[in-house]
Amino acid sequence: MTEKRTPRRVSRRDILKLGGSGALLALMGGSGLNRLLHNDLRVAAAAPVPRPALQPGSSMDIRLLATDGWMGFPGRRRAAGEGIYSFGFRPVAANETYAKIDKLIQKYKGKVTWPAPILAIPKDIDLYIAMTNLGFVQRPDLDDSHTIHWHGFRNPNSVFDGVPEVSIAVPLGRNFPYYFKPRDEGTYMYHCHFEDVEHVQMGMDGVVYIEANTPGHAYDNDSAISTAFDRQFTFMLNEIYSHAHDNLENVQENLWSDYKADYWVMNGRSYPDTVLRDQELPGSDFDLGGDLYSQPISSLIQTNPGDRVLLRIANLGYEQHAMQIPGIPMTVVGQDASYLGSNYYEATTIYLGPGEARDVLFTAPNYSGPPDGTDGAGPYNRYWFRNRNAQRLINGTESGLGGMLTEVRVYPVGTLGAQTGPNKTF
Amino acid sequence: MMAISRYKLIGMGLLLGAVALIIGWAFPGVAIGRPNLQAATGSTTMECTNGPSFDLQATQGYIDTPDGNSVYMWGFALDPGSFQMPGPVLCVDEGDMVTINLTNNLNEPVSIVFPGQMGVTATGGSAGLLATEAAASGGTVSYSFTASEPGTYLYESGTNTHKQVQMGLAGVIVVRPAMGDNYAYNDSATQFDPNREYLLVFHDIDPVLHQAVEFGLPYEITTRHDRYWTINGRGAVDTLLDNNVVWLPHQPYSSLVRVEAGAALPALIRYANAGTVNHPFHPHGNTMQVVGRDGRALEAAALENFTTTIGAGQTNDLLFRWDNVEGWTPGPNGNLPDNPKFPFPNLGNLVFKDDVTFYSGNPYLGQQGSFPPGVTSFNECGEFYFPWHSHALNEIQNFDEGFGGMLTLVRVDPPGGCP
C-alpha cells in the first residue's frame, strides 16, 4: 500500500535515443520476450529467441483486471450504501481480451467482482493470463501494484510466480502476461501476492483447475479410485474481517494481527445468498446497486439422483474449515492437485487449512419426496453443505442462519440437463 | 499499509556485523556479544548438536525481531552455553541410549517431556504433573530413553506448559535411522542429499505475555494475542540469514533452504511446530512429498501436497526438489514463447517492491539482467527464489510489518550451483 515508486515510463525520447535496430525490434510487437530479457532499453538486444510455433487450439489467452469495488452481504447491502469495500480480479467480455487499457479503465474501474473468475484450464497448453492493474476508485491515493500467484503450481518460473519480493509486480495502468504450461491436473487457487496479508483478505483470489485429458474425470489414470463426475462445483472458502475492509475504505490504519472475521463465505457470498440461482440474481447493473452483481458465482449444488458430483474445494481464508454434508457420505480423491489413488478416503468432515485444496466426490441420493422445496428447476430434496463450526454460520451481527453454508438440491430423475460449466445453475 | 521492508536493515546488519568483527580483532579485550559466540558458518542447513548425552540448561534471554523489538524468552540451551531459541537440535542415532541432564536456571520448576519417545526415565529432581522436575534456581534432573524410532521429534517443557511452552522452552530431537544419515527413515524412498537437510521450527509469540513474565506480572493466558510468528526463532526476513550470524547471538539457526535444479537427490525438510496453534505452511516452487509424521514413516501413505497444516506439537518430514521441467534456459528452443497480443513489458514498466529484489532481472535460470535505475538486486548468478510461508497470511508479519513473520525463501541454484 505504501508503494510510491513511479515506474520508469518509456518516453518517445527514449525510443529516439535507441540506436540499435535490435533494440528497436524489442519495442515492437512480437518481440516482447526481448523486453523481458533485455529490460533496460539502452542495452542492445541480443539475438532474438525464436518462439515455438503455437499450434492452433494449444494457446489460451485470459485477461483479468485488478480493481476495487463493493460486495453485498446480509446486513451490508450495496443497495443501502453499506457494501463491504473490496479489491479483486474481474474478468472481461470475450471481445475485450485485447482491449486497450484506457478503454477498460473507463468501463471497469471500481467494478470488481469476487471471487476472481473460475479458471478451467486444459492440460499442456500455452496459457497466458494477462493481468491489468486498473487502479482503485475509492482509494486513488493507494497506487498499489498487484501480481498473480498460481498457488501450488509445480516448478514455475520465478518471474511468473507472482511474488513481488522475488520477481516483478504490475503497477497501476500496466499489463503483464503471466505464462504457464499447465501439466498436472487438479484443483488449485490463484491470488495476488503483493502485500498479500491485505490483498488476499480484500478479495483478490479465485479457483483455477487443470482439466484431465480424460473427459468427465478429475484426474487421468485414475484406476485406483475413479474420479469420473457428472457435475462439478468449485468452492472458494474465505472469511471476511469487515473491520479491515472498512478501515481501508476510510483511509485508516489497520492492524492485521488483530485479524477477527465476522463473515464466512463460499464463492464470495454468505448464506442465504449462496443458494441464489443465476436466474434469480437481483439487479443487473453496478450503477443500480444490484447487490450480487459483484458476486456472480452461485454456490448452489443442483443434481439429479445418482449423479456423481465433484466438489473442488479451496480455502484462501486465514482459518481452517471443517465442511460437511450431513446425510451424504463424501469420498476425497484428490488433495492439493494430487491424485490420492489408493490413499483415497471416505469422510464425513472435510478439514482443510488455508491454502489447501480437496477434490471430493459424492453420489447424489435418490429423490424421495415429498419435496423440501421447489425452485425454477422443479421440486427437490434438500441437504446442507455447511461449515461444522456453527459459529461460522452467521452474518456479522445479523440474526438467523448465515455464513459458510449452501444447499445440495436433489431433483426427481431426469429433471436437470447436462451441466454447461462449473457452478452453473438451472 | 506496510512499513518499509527489512532488506536495508539486513544490509546495515551485515555492516554492523563486520564492524563488530573488526572491533573484536582490533580490541581483543572488548567483549562483543556472548563469550561462547560461534562464528557464522556461511551455512543454512540444519545444525546438529551430537549426542547421545547432552547437558542442557533452562535459561532466559532475548530474541530480536525484525521490526526492531526484542522479546524476553525462556529457552533450553547447552550447559555451559548461552540462551538460544529454539533449543539446541539434539541429533542421535537409532538405538542410542539418550541422556539429557537438565539444570534449571529459571525461577520456577522446569521439566522436559519427549513426545513420541517411549520408556523415558528420570533420575534426581522431584515429581511433577507430567514429568520429573528440576527445582527452581539451580535444581537438576536427568532423563534417559532409548531412541528406538528414527524421525523428527520435539522436546518441550512439561511444567506450567501454558506458560513455559509459549515462553520458548522447546527444541527438536532428530533420530537418524540405521540405514544411514542420508535417509529420513529406514525406507529407501526417504533418501535425501545429506548436504541439504533443513529444519524449520515454528513458534508463535504474544509479546505482552512475555513482558508480563519479565516483570513478574500476572500471566493471563486468556488474553493471549500473538503478534510475532517465527521460524527457528527468527521472523522473516532474518530467517534468510546464515546460521550463527553475530548480530543474532541468541537465534543461531537459519531457515533459508537451498536446492539445485535437477539435483539427483531431494532435500529433506523437517517441520516441527513448537507453538500452540496450527500453521498451514505453503512452499512455493513445487509440491512436497510428505514422507513422515510425528517420527513415523508414512511409507505407502506418503502424500504430495502444496500446503501442509502442521498441528501444534506435530512434526513432518518432507522431500523437496525443483526441476527445470520446461527448460527455462536460453537457447534455440527457448521456452518462453512470446504472445504478440500480450507482449512482455520492459522491466522499467514494472515494479520492484521497495526498489530491492531477489530477482535476477532475467527469466531464465542461471542468467542475469540489468535493472531500472535505483533498483538493488540480491541475486548472485541468476538463481530463482520462491517464498515458503504460513498461509494463515496474518502470520507473515512482524507485529504488522509485512513480508515478515513465518516466512522464508527457497533458493534454487542452476545446475552446478553459482560459479
Short mmCIF file of N, CA and C in Angstrom, two decimals, chain A residues 1-3 5 7-8 10 30-33 35-37 39-41 49-51 61 97-98 128 130 145 149 151-152 154-161 163 165-169 171 174-177 179 181 183 187 191 193-198 200 252-253 255-258 316 318 320 335-336 338 343 353-356, chain B residues 1-2 7 225-227 229 278 280 282 284-287 300-307 309 322-323 325-326 328 331-332 334-355 357-359 361-364 370-373 384-387 389 391-394 396-397 400 403 409:
data_model
loop_
_atom_site.label_atom_id
_atom_site.label_comp_id
_atom_site.label_asym_id
_atom_site.label_seq_id
_atom_site.Cartn_x
_atom_site.Cartn_y
_atom_site.Cartn_z
N MET A 1 0.80 -1.20 0.00
CA MET A 1 0.00 0.00 0.00
C MET A 1 0.84 1.26 0.00
N THR A 2 2.03 1.14 0.50
CA THR A 2 2.84 2.34 0.55
C THR A 2 3.78 2.40 -0.65
N GLU A 3 3.47 1.58 -1.65
CA GLU A 3 4.31 1.57 -2.84
C GLU A 3 4.22 2.93 -3.51
N ARG A 5 6.82 4.12 -5.64
CA ARG A 5 7.77 4.26 -6.71
C ARG A 5 7.03 4.54 -8.01
N PRO A 7 7.08 4.10 -11.76
CA PRO A 7 7.83 3.29 -12.70
C PRO A 7 8.39 4.17 -13.81
N ARG A 8 9.52 3.74 -14.28
CA ARG A 8 10.13 4.49 -15.36
C ARG A 8 9.26 4.30 -16.60
N VAL A 10 8.45 4.72 -20.57
CA VAL A 10 9.19 4.77 -21.82
C VAL A 10 8.68 5.97 -22.61
N GLY A 30 5.60 -8.67 -30.97
CA GLY A 30 6.19 -9.91 -31.47
C GLY A 30 7.56 -10.18 -30.91
N SER A 31 8.16 -9.20 -30.30
CA SER A 31 9.47 -9.43 -29.69
C SER A 31 9.42 -9.08 -28.21
N GLY A 32 8.26 -9.24 -27.64
CA GLY A 32 8.12 -8.86 -26.24
C GLY A 32 9.06 -9.58 -25.32
N LEU A 33 9.40 -10.81 -25.67
CA LEU A 33 10.30 -11.57 -24.81
C LEU A 33 11.62 -10.83 -24.64
N ARG A 35 11.96 -7.82 -24.40
CA ARG A 35 11.80 -6.77 -23.39
C ARG A 35 12.05 -7.35 -22.01
N LEU A 36 11.60 -8.59 -21.81
CA LEU A 36 11.78 -9.20 -20.51
C LEU A 36 13.25 -9.59 -20.31
N LEU A 37 13.87 -9.99 -21.41
CA LEU A 37 15.26 -10.42 -21.32
C LEU A 37 16.19 -9.23 -21.21
N ASN A 39 15.87 -5.82 -20.35
CA ASN A 39 14.87 -4.93 -19.80
C ASN A 39 15.26 -3.48 -19.91
N ASP A 40 16.55 -3.21 -19.85
CA ASP A 40 16.97 -1.82 -19.98
C ASP A 40 17.05 -1.52 -21.47
N LEU A 41 16.23 -0.58 -21.89
CA LEU A 41 16.12 -0.33 -23.33
C LEU A 41 17.42 0.15 -23.93
N VAL A 49 15.16 -14.69 -29.34
CA VAL A 49 14.92 -16.10 -29.06
C VAL A 49 13.73 -16.54 -29.90
N PRO A 50 13.91 -17.55 -30.74
CA PRO A 50 12.79 -17.98 -31.58
C PRO A 50 11.63 -18.47 -30.73
N ARG A 51 10.47 -18.20 -31.20
CA ARG A 51 9.27 -18.61 -30.48
C ARG A 51 8.75 -19.91 -31.09
N ASP A 61 -5.66 -17.38 -24.05
CA ASP A 61 -5.41 -16.04 -23.52
C ASP A 61 -6.54 -15.64 -22.59
N THR A 97 -10.70 -9.10 -24.66
CA THR A 97 -9.47 -9.72 -24.17
C THR A 97 -8.25 -8.89 -24.52
N TYR A 98 -8.27 -8.25 -25.67
CA TYR A 98 -7.10 -7.48 -26.09
C TYR A 98 -7.39 -5.98 -26.11
N TYR A 128 -1.73 -17.91 -21.20
CA TYR A 128 -1.34 -16.55 -20.84
C TYR A 128 -2.46 -15.94 -20.03
N ALA A 130 -3.16 -12.49 -18.69
CA ALA A 130 -2.69 -11.10 -18.69
C ALA A 130 -3.46 -10.35 -17.62
N SER A 145 0.70 -1.95 -6.50
CA SER A 145 0.89 -2.91 -7.59
C SER A 145 0.13 -4.19 -7.24
N HIS A 149 -0.40 -14.95 -8.42
CA HIS A 149 0.35 -16.13 -7.97
C HIS A 149 -0.53 -17.35 -8.16
N HIS A 151 -1.18 -20.59 -7.01
CA HIS A 151 -0.84 -21.27 -5.76
C HIS A 151 -0.81 -22.78 -6.00
N GLY A 152 0.38 -23.36 -5.80
CA GLY A 152 0.53 -24.81 -5.94
C GLY A 152 1.10 -25.25 -7.27
N ARG A 154 3.47 -26.44 -10.00
CA ARG A 154 4.73 -27.15 -9.82
C ARG A 154 5.83 -26.58 -10.72
N ASN A 155 7.00 -26.41 -10.17
CA ASN A 155 8.18 -25.98 -10.91
C ASN A 155 7.94 -24.74 -11.76
N PRO A 156 7.40 -23.67 -11.19
CA PRO A 156 7.17 -22.48 -12.01
C PRO A 156 8.46 -21.73 -12.25
N ASN A 157 8.41 -20.84 -13.23
CA ASN A 157 9.48 -19.86 -13.39
C ASN A 157 9.22 -18.76 -12.37
N SER A 158 10.27 -18.29 -11.71
CA SER A 158 10.03 -17.33 -10.63
C SER A 158 9.40 -16.04 -11.15
N VAL A 159 9.67 -15.65 -12.41
CA VAL A 159 9.12 -14.39 -12.89
C VAL A 159 7.60 -14.49 -13.06
N PHE A 160 7.08 -15.72 -13.19
CA PHE A 160 5.64 -15.89 -13.32
C PHE A 160 5.00 -16.41 -12.03
N ASP A 161 5.76 -16.41 -10.94
CA ASP A 161 5.20 -16.91 -9.68
C ASP A 161 4.50 -15.81 -8.92
N VAL A 163 5.43 -13.24 -6.99
CA VAL A 163 5.82 -12.77 -5.65
C VAL A 163 6.70 -11.54 -5.82
N GLU A 165 8.57 -9.66 -4.07
CA GLU A 165 9.89 -9.55 -3.45
C GLU A 165 10.94 -10.35 -4.21
N VAL A 166 10.51 -11.36 -4.95
CA VAL A 166 11.49 -12.20 -5.64
C VAL A 166 11.30 -12.18 -7.16
N SER A 167 10.35 -11.40 -7.65
CA SER A 167 10.25 -11.23 -9.10
C SER A 167 9.68 -9.83 -9.38
N ILE A 168 8.60 -9.74 -10.13
CA ILE A 168 8.11 -8.42 -10.53
C ILE A 168 6.68 -8.20 -10.03
N ALA A 169 6.27 -6.95 -10.00
CA ALA A 169 4.89 -6.61 -9.71
C ALA A 169 4.40 -5.65 -10.78
N PRO A 171 2.46 -2.44 -11.87
CA PRO A 171 1.97 -1.18 -11.31
C PRO A 171 0.69 -0.70 -11.99
N ARG A 174 -0.69 -0.74 -15.93
CA ARG A 174 0.15 -1.62 -16.75
C ARG A 174 -0.48 -2.98 -16.87
N ASN A 175 0.03 -3.71 -17.84
CA ASN A 175 -0.46 -5.05 -18.13
C ASN A 175 0.73 -6.00 -18.15
N PHE A 176 0.56 -7.20 -17.58
CA PHE A 176 1.65 -8.18 -17.64
C PHE A 176 1.07 -9.55 -17.93
N PRO A 177 1.63 -10.26 -18.93
CA PRO A 177 1.13 -11.61 -19.22
C PRO A 177 1.87 -12.66 -18.41
N TYR A 179 2.70 -16.37 -17.93
CA TYR A 179 2.72 -17.51 -18.84
C TYR A 179 2.86 -18.81 -18.05
N LYS A 181 2.59 -23.30 -18.40
CA LYS A 181 2.42 -24.54 -19.14
C LYS A 181 1.80 -25.53 -18.14
N ARG A 183 0.64 -28.62 -16.48
CA ARG A 183 0.99 -30.04 -16.70
C ARG A 183 0.21 -30.99 -15.82
N THR A 187 -7.10 -29.35 -8.66
CA THR A 187 -7.67 -28.09 -8.20
C THR A 187 -6.61 -27.24 -7.51
N HIS A 191 -4.06 -16.05 -6.51
CA HIS A 191 -4.33 -14.84 -5.73
C HIS A 191 -3.21 -13.84 -5.94
N HIS A 193 -0.16 -11.65 -4.69
CA HIS A 193 0.83 -11.85 -3.65
C HIS A 193 1.49 -10.55 -3.24
N PHE A 194 0.95 -9.43 -3.72
CA PHE A 194 1.50 -8.12 -3.35
C PHE A 194 0.86 -7.71 -2.03
N GLU A 195 1.67 -7.54 -0.98
CA GLU A 195 1.12 -7.27 0.35
C GLU A 195 -0.06 -8.21 0.60
N ASP A 196 0.24 -9.48 0.50
CA ASP A 196 -0.82 -10.48 0.45
C ASP A 196 -1.64 -10.54 1.73
N VAL A 197 -1.07 -10.16 2.85
CA VAL A 197 -1.85 -10.15 4.10
C VAL A 197 -3.12 -9.32 3.86
N GLU A 198 -2.95 -8.22 3.11
CA GLU A 198 -4.06 -7.32 2.86
C GLU A 198 -4.82 -7.71 1.59
N VAL A 200 -5.15 -10.42 -0.26
CA VAL A 200 -5.93 -11.66 -0.33
C VAL A 200 -7.21 -11.51 0.49
N GLN A 252 -7.90 4.37 6.90
CA GLN A 252 -7.46 4.20 8.28
C GLN A 252 -6.42 3.09 8.36
N GLU A 253 -5.51 3.24 9.29
CA GLU A 253 -4.51 2.20 9.56
C GLU A 253 -5.23 0.94 10.04
N LEU A 255 -4.48 -2.97 11.81
CA LEU A 255 -3.55 -3.92 12.41
C LEU A 255 -3.98 -5.33 12.00
N TRP A 256 -3.21 -5.93 11.10
CA TRP A 256 -3.63 -7.24 10.58
C TRP A 256 -3.44 -8.35 11.61
N SER A 257 -2.63 -8.13 12.62
CA SER A 257 -2.52 -9.17 13.65
C SER A 257 -3.74 -9.15 14.57
N ASP A 258 -4.63 -8.17 14.38
CA ASP A 258 -5.91 -8.19 15.11
C ASP A 258 -6.96 -8.99 14.36
N LEU A 316 -8.88 -20.07 0.89
CA LEU A 316 -7.94 -18.95 0.96
C LEU A 316 -8.32 -17.97 2.06
N TYR A 318 -7.97 -17.30 6.29
CA TYR A 318 -6.81 -17.44 7.17
C TYR A 318 -7.11 -18.43 8.30
N GLN A 320 -8.83 -22.46 9.44
CA GLN A 320 -9.12 -23.81 8.97
C GLN A 320 -10.62 -24.03 8.99
N GLN A 335 -6.02 -34.23 -3.35
CA GLN A 335 -5.63 -33.23 -2.36
C GLN A 335 -4.53 -32.39 -2.97
N ASP A 336 -4.69 -31.08 -2.93
CA ASP A 336 -3.66 -30.17 -3.43
C ASP A 336 -3.22 -30.56 -4.84
N SER A 338 -3.20 -33.29 -6.30
CA SER A 338 -2.53 -34.59 -6.37
C SER A 338 -3.60 -35.67 -6.23
N ASN A 343 -4.83 -44.11 -1.63
CA ASN A 343 -4.94 -43.43 -0.34
C ASN A 343 -6.20 -42.57 -0.24
N GLY A 353 -6.95 -26.59 5.76
CA GLY A 353 -6.34 -25.36 6.24
C GLY A 353 -6.24 -24.34 5.12
N PRO A 354 -5.85 -23.11 5.47
CA PRO A 354 -5.63 -22.07 4.46
C PRO A 354 -4.61 -22.55 3.42
N GLY A 355 -4.93 -22.29 2.15
CA GLY A 355 -4.01 -22.68 1.09
C GLY A 355 -4.09 -24.13 0.70
N GLU A 356 -5.07 -24.89 1.24
CA GLU A 356 -5.22 -26.30 0.89
C GLU A 356 -6.42 -26.47 -0.05
N MET B 1 -0.81 -1.41 3.85
CA MET B 1 -0.40 -0.42 4.86
C MET B 1 0.87 -0.91 5.54
N MET B 2 1.84 -1.30 4.74
CA MET B 2 3.05 -1.90 5.29
C MET B 2 4.15 -0.85 5.42
N TYR B 7 15.00 -5.26 4.12
CA TYR B 7 16.23 -5.57 3.39
C TYR B 7 17.35 -4.61 3.75
N HIS B 225 -2.66 -12.89 22.57
CA HIS B 225 -2.88 -12.35 21.23
C HIS B 225 -1.52 -12.30 20.52
N ASP B 226 -1.29 -13.28 19.66
CA ASP B 226 0.03 -13.38 19.02
C ASP B 226 0.29 -12.19 18.11
N ARG B 227 1.52 -11.72 18.14
CA ARG B 227 1.95 -10.62 17.26
C ARG B 227 3.17 -11.01 16.43
N TRP B 229 5.36 -14.36 14.66
CA TRP B 229 5.36 -15.76 14.27
C TRP B 229 6.73 -16.05 13.71
N ASN B 278 -2.05 -24.27 15.09
CA ASN B 278 -1.68 -24.97 13.86
C ASN B 278 -1.21 -23.96 12.81
N PRO B 280 -0.62 -23.56 8.64
CA PRO B 280 -0.68 -24.12 7.28
C PRO B 280 0.50 -23.62 6.47
N HIS B 282 3.01 -23.29 3.41
CA HIS B 282 2.88 -23.41 1.96
C HIS B 282 4.21 -23.16 1.28
N HIS B 284 6.21 -22.39 -1.98
CA HIS B 284 6.17 -22.09 -3.41
C HIS B 284 7.25 -22.92 -4.10
N GLY B 285 7.13 -23.02 -5.42
CA GLY B 285 8.19 -23.66 -6.19
C GLY B 285 7.86 -25.08 -6.60
N ASN B 286 7.32 -25.85 -5.69
CA ASN B 286 6.92 -27.21 -6.03
C ASN B 286 6.11 -27.78 -4.88
N THR B 287 5.45 -28.88 -5.17
CA THR B 287 4.76 -29.60 -4.11
C THR B 287 5.81 -30.34 -3.27
N ALA B 300 3.63 -46.21 2.29
CA ALA B 300 2.66 -46.20 1.18
C ALA B 300 1.65 -45.07 1.32
N ALA B 301 1.50 -44.55 2.53
CA ALA B 301 0.55 -43.46 2.74
C ALA B 301 1.20 -42.09 2.53
N ALA B 302 2.45 -42.08 2.03
CA ALA B 302 3.10 -40.79 1.75
C ALA B 302 2.24 -40.01 0.78
N LEU B 303 2.18 -38.71 0.96
CA LEU B 303 1.31 -37.92 0.11
C LEU B 303 2.05 -36.70 -0.39
N GLU B 304 1.47 -36.14 -1.44
CA GLU B 304 2.06 -34.97 -2.07
C GLU B 304 1.10 -33.81 -1.83
N ASN B 305 1.62 -32.66 -1.41
CA ASN B 305 0.71 -31.54 -1.24
C ASN B 305 1.44 -30.22 -1.43
N PHE B 306 0.64 -29.16 -1.56
CA PHE B 306 1.25 -27.84 -1.67
C PHE B 306 1.02 -26.99 -0.43
N THR B 307 0.30 -27.51 0.53
CA THR B 307 0.23 -26.88 1.84
C THR B 307 0.14 -27.99 2.88
N THR B 309 -0.68 -28.44 6.75
CA THR B 309 -1.07 -27.83 8.01
C THR B 309 -0.43 -28.64 9.14
N TRP B 322 13.30 -29.21 -7.04
CA TRP B 322 12.81 -28.31 -8.08
C TRP B 322 13.48 -28.72 -9.38
N ASP B 323 12.67 -28.94 -10.39
CA ASP B 323 13.21 -29.37 -11.68
C ASP B 323 12.86 -28.37 -12.75
N VAL B 325 11.62 -28.29 -15.56
CA VAL B 325 10.90 -29.17 -16.47
C VAL B 325 10.64 -28.52 -17.82
N GLU B 326 10.51 -27.20 -17.85
CA GLU B 326 10.22 -26.54 -19.13
C GLU B 326 11.50 -26.03 -19.79
N TRP B 328 13.89 -23.72 -18.66
CA TRP B 328 13.97 -22.26 -18.60
C TRP B 328 15.41 -21.84 -18.82
N GLY B 331 18.30 -20.43 -25.44
CA GLY B 331 18.84 -21.30 -26.47
C GLY B 331 17.88 -21.35 -27.64
N PRO B 332 18.22 -22.16 -28.62
CA PRO B 332 17.37 -22.19 -29.81
C PRO B 332 15.96 -22.66 -29.50
N GLY B 334 14.35 -21.93 -26.70
CA GLY B 334 13.92 -21.17 -25.53
C GLY B 334 12.44 -21.37 -25.27
N ASN B 335 12.11 -21.54 -24.04
CA ASN B 335 10.76 -21.96 -23.71
C ASN B 335 9.90 -20.87 -23.13
N LEU B 336 10.18 -19.63 -23.46
CA LEU B 336 9.27 -18.57 -23.07
C LEU B 336 8.63 -18.03 -24.33
N PRO B 337 7.62 -18.71 -24.83
CA PRO B 337 7.04 -18.29 -26.10
C PRO B 337 6.39 -16.92 -25.97
N ASP B 338 6.65 -16.10 -26.94
CA ASP B 338 6.05 -14.78 -27.00
C ASP B 338 4.62 -14.89 -27.47
N ASN B 339 3.81 -14.04 -26.94
CA ASN B 339 2.45 -13.92 -27.43
C ASN B 339 2.30 -12.50 -27.98
N PRO B 340 2.26 -12.34 -29.29
CA PRO B 340 2.25 -10.99 -29.86
C PRO B 340 1.12 -10.13 -29.31
N LYS B 341 0.04 -10.77 -28.91
CA LYS B 341 -1.08 -9.98 -28.41
C LYS B 341 -0.89 -9.56 -26.96
N PHE B 342 -0.03 -10.27 -26.26
CA PHE B 342 0.27 -9.92 -24.86
C PHE B 342 1.79 -9.80 -24.71
N PRO B 343 2.41 -8.80 -25.29
CA PRO B 343 3.88 -8.72 -25.20
C PRO B 343 4.34 -8.48 -23.76
N PHE B 344 5.51 -9.03 -23.45
CA PHE B 344 6.09 -8.78 -22.12
C PHE B 344 6.55 -7.33 -22.05
N PRO B 345 6.20 -6.62 -21.03
CA PRO B 345 6.66 -5.23 -20.94
C PRO B 345 8.12 -5.16 -20.52
N ASN B 346 8.71 -4.05 -20.79
CA ASN B 346 10.06 -3.77 -20.32
C ASN B 346 10.07 -3.70 -18.79
N LEU B 347 11.16 -4.15 -18.18
CA LEU B 347 11.21 -4.13 -16.71
C LEU B 347 11.04 -2.72 -16.14
N GLY B 348 11.41 -1.74 -16.94
CA GLY B 348 11.23 -0.36 -16.48
C GLY B 348 9.77 0.01 -16.30
N ASN B 349 8.89 -0.77 -16.88
CA ASN B 349 7.46 -0.50 -16.75
C ASN B 349 6.82 -1.35 -15.65
N LEU B 350 7.65 -2.07 -14.90
CA LEU B 350 7.13 -2.91 -13.82
C LEU B 350 7.67 -2.36 -12.50
N VAL B 351 7.28 -3.03 -11.42
CA VAL B 351 7.66 -2.52 -10.10
C VAL B 351 8.49 -3.55 -9.36
N PHE B 352 9.56 -3.11 -8.74
CA PHE B 352 10.30 -3.92 -7.78
C PHE B 352 10.03 -3.31 -6.42
N LYS B 353 9.40 -4.09 -5.59
CA LYS B 353 8.86 -3.57 -4.35
C LYS B 353 9.97 -2.97 -3.50
N ASP B 354 9.79 -1.76 -3.07
CA ASP B 354 10.76 -1.03 -2.26
C ASP B 354 12.13 -0.93 -2.94
N ASP B 355 12.14 -1.12 -4.26
CA ASP B 355 13.38 -0.99 -5.05
C ASP B 355 14.45 -1.99 -4.66
N THR B 357 15.17 -6.40 -4.60
CA THR B 357 14.58 -7.63 -5.11
C THR B 357 15.59 -8.77 -5.05
N PHE B 358 15.07 -9.97 -5.01
CA PHE B 358 15.89 -11.16 -5.17
C PHE B 358 15.88 -11.65 -6.61
N TYR B 359 15.12 -10.98 -7.47
CA TYR B 359 15.00 -11.39 -8.86
C TYR B 359 16.32 -11.12 -9.59
N GLY B 361 16.57 -10.34 -12.83
CA GLY B 361 16.43 -9.45 -13.97
C GLY B 361 16.29 -10.19 -15.28
N ASN B 362 16.28 -11.53 -15.22
CA ASN B 362 16.19 -12.34 -16.43
C ASN B 362 15.35 -13.56 -16.10
N PRO B 363 14.41 -13.92 -16.98
CA PRO B 363 13.53 -15.04 -16.62
C PRO B 363 14.18 -16.41 -16.73
N TYR B 364 15.38 -16.49 -17.30
CA TYR B 364 16.00 -17.80 -17.48
C TYR B 364 16.89 -18.15 -16.30
N SER B 370 19.86 -6.59 -16.34
CA SER B 370 20.05 -5.31 -15.67
C SER B 370 18.70 -4.78 -15.23
N PHE B 371 18.75 -3.84 -14.29
CA PHE B 371 17.53 -3.33 -13.68
C PHE B 371 17.37 -1.85 -13.98
N PRO B 372 16.14 -1.37 -13.85
CA PRO B 372 15.95 0.08 -13.97
C PRO B 372 16.78 0.79 -12.89
N PRO B 373 17.14 2.04 -13.13
CA PRO B 373 17.96 2.76 -12.16
C PRO B 373 17.33 2.76 -10.78
N PHE B 384 16.82 -18.79 -8.88
CA PHE B 384 15.42 -18.47 -8.61
C PHE B 384 15.19 -18.47 -7.09
N TYR B 385 14.28 -17.62 -6.67
CA TYR B 385 13.83 -17.66 -5.26
C TYR B 385 12.32 -17.83 -5.23
N PHE B 386 11.86 -18.58 -4.26
CA PHE B 386 10.43 -18.73 -4.02
C PHE B 386 10.19 -18.65 -2.51
N PRO B 387 9.12 -18.00 -2.08
CA PRO B 387 8.85 -17.96 -0.64
C PRO B 387 8.17 -19.24 -0.14
N HIS B 389 5.85 -20.07 3.26
CA HIS B 389 5.26 -19.27 4.33
C HIS B 389 3.97 -19.88 4.85
N HIS B 391 0.20 -19.93 5.31
CA HIS B 391 -0.87 -19.36 4.51
C HIS B 391 -2.01 -18.84 5.37
N ALA B 392 -1.87 -18.90 6.68
CA ALA B 392 -2.69 -18.03 7.52
C ALA B 392 -1.96 -16.69 7.42
N LEU B 393 -2.35 -15.89 6.42
CA LEU B 393 -1.49 -14.79 5.99
C LEU B 393 -1.30 -13.73 7.06
N ASN B 394 -2.19 -13.71 8.06
CA ASN B 394 -1.99 -12.79 9.18
C ASN B 394 -0.73 -13.15 9.97
N ILE B 396 2.28 -13.79 8.48
CA ILE B 396 3.54 -13.49 7.80
C ILE B 396 3.85 -11.99 7.95
N GLN B 397 3.95 -11.60 9.19
CA GLN B 397 4.29 -10.22 9.50
C GLN B 397 4.89 -10.18 10.91
N ASP B 400 2.63 -6.59 12.51
CA ASP B 400 2.01 -5.78 11.47
C ASP B 400 2.99 -5.16 10.49
N PHE B 403 5.90 -8.78 4.82
CA PHE B 403 6.92 -9.69 4.32
C PHE B 403 7.82 -10.06 5.50
N LEU B 409 12.61 -18.27 2.40
CA LEU B 409 12.73 -18.47 0.96
C LEU B 409 13.40 -19.79 0.68
#
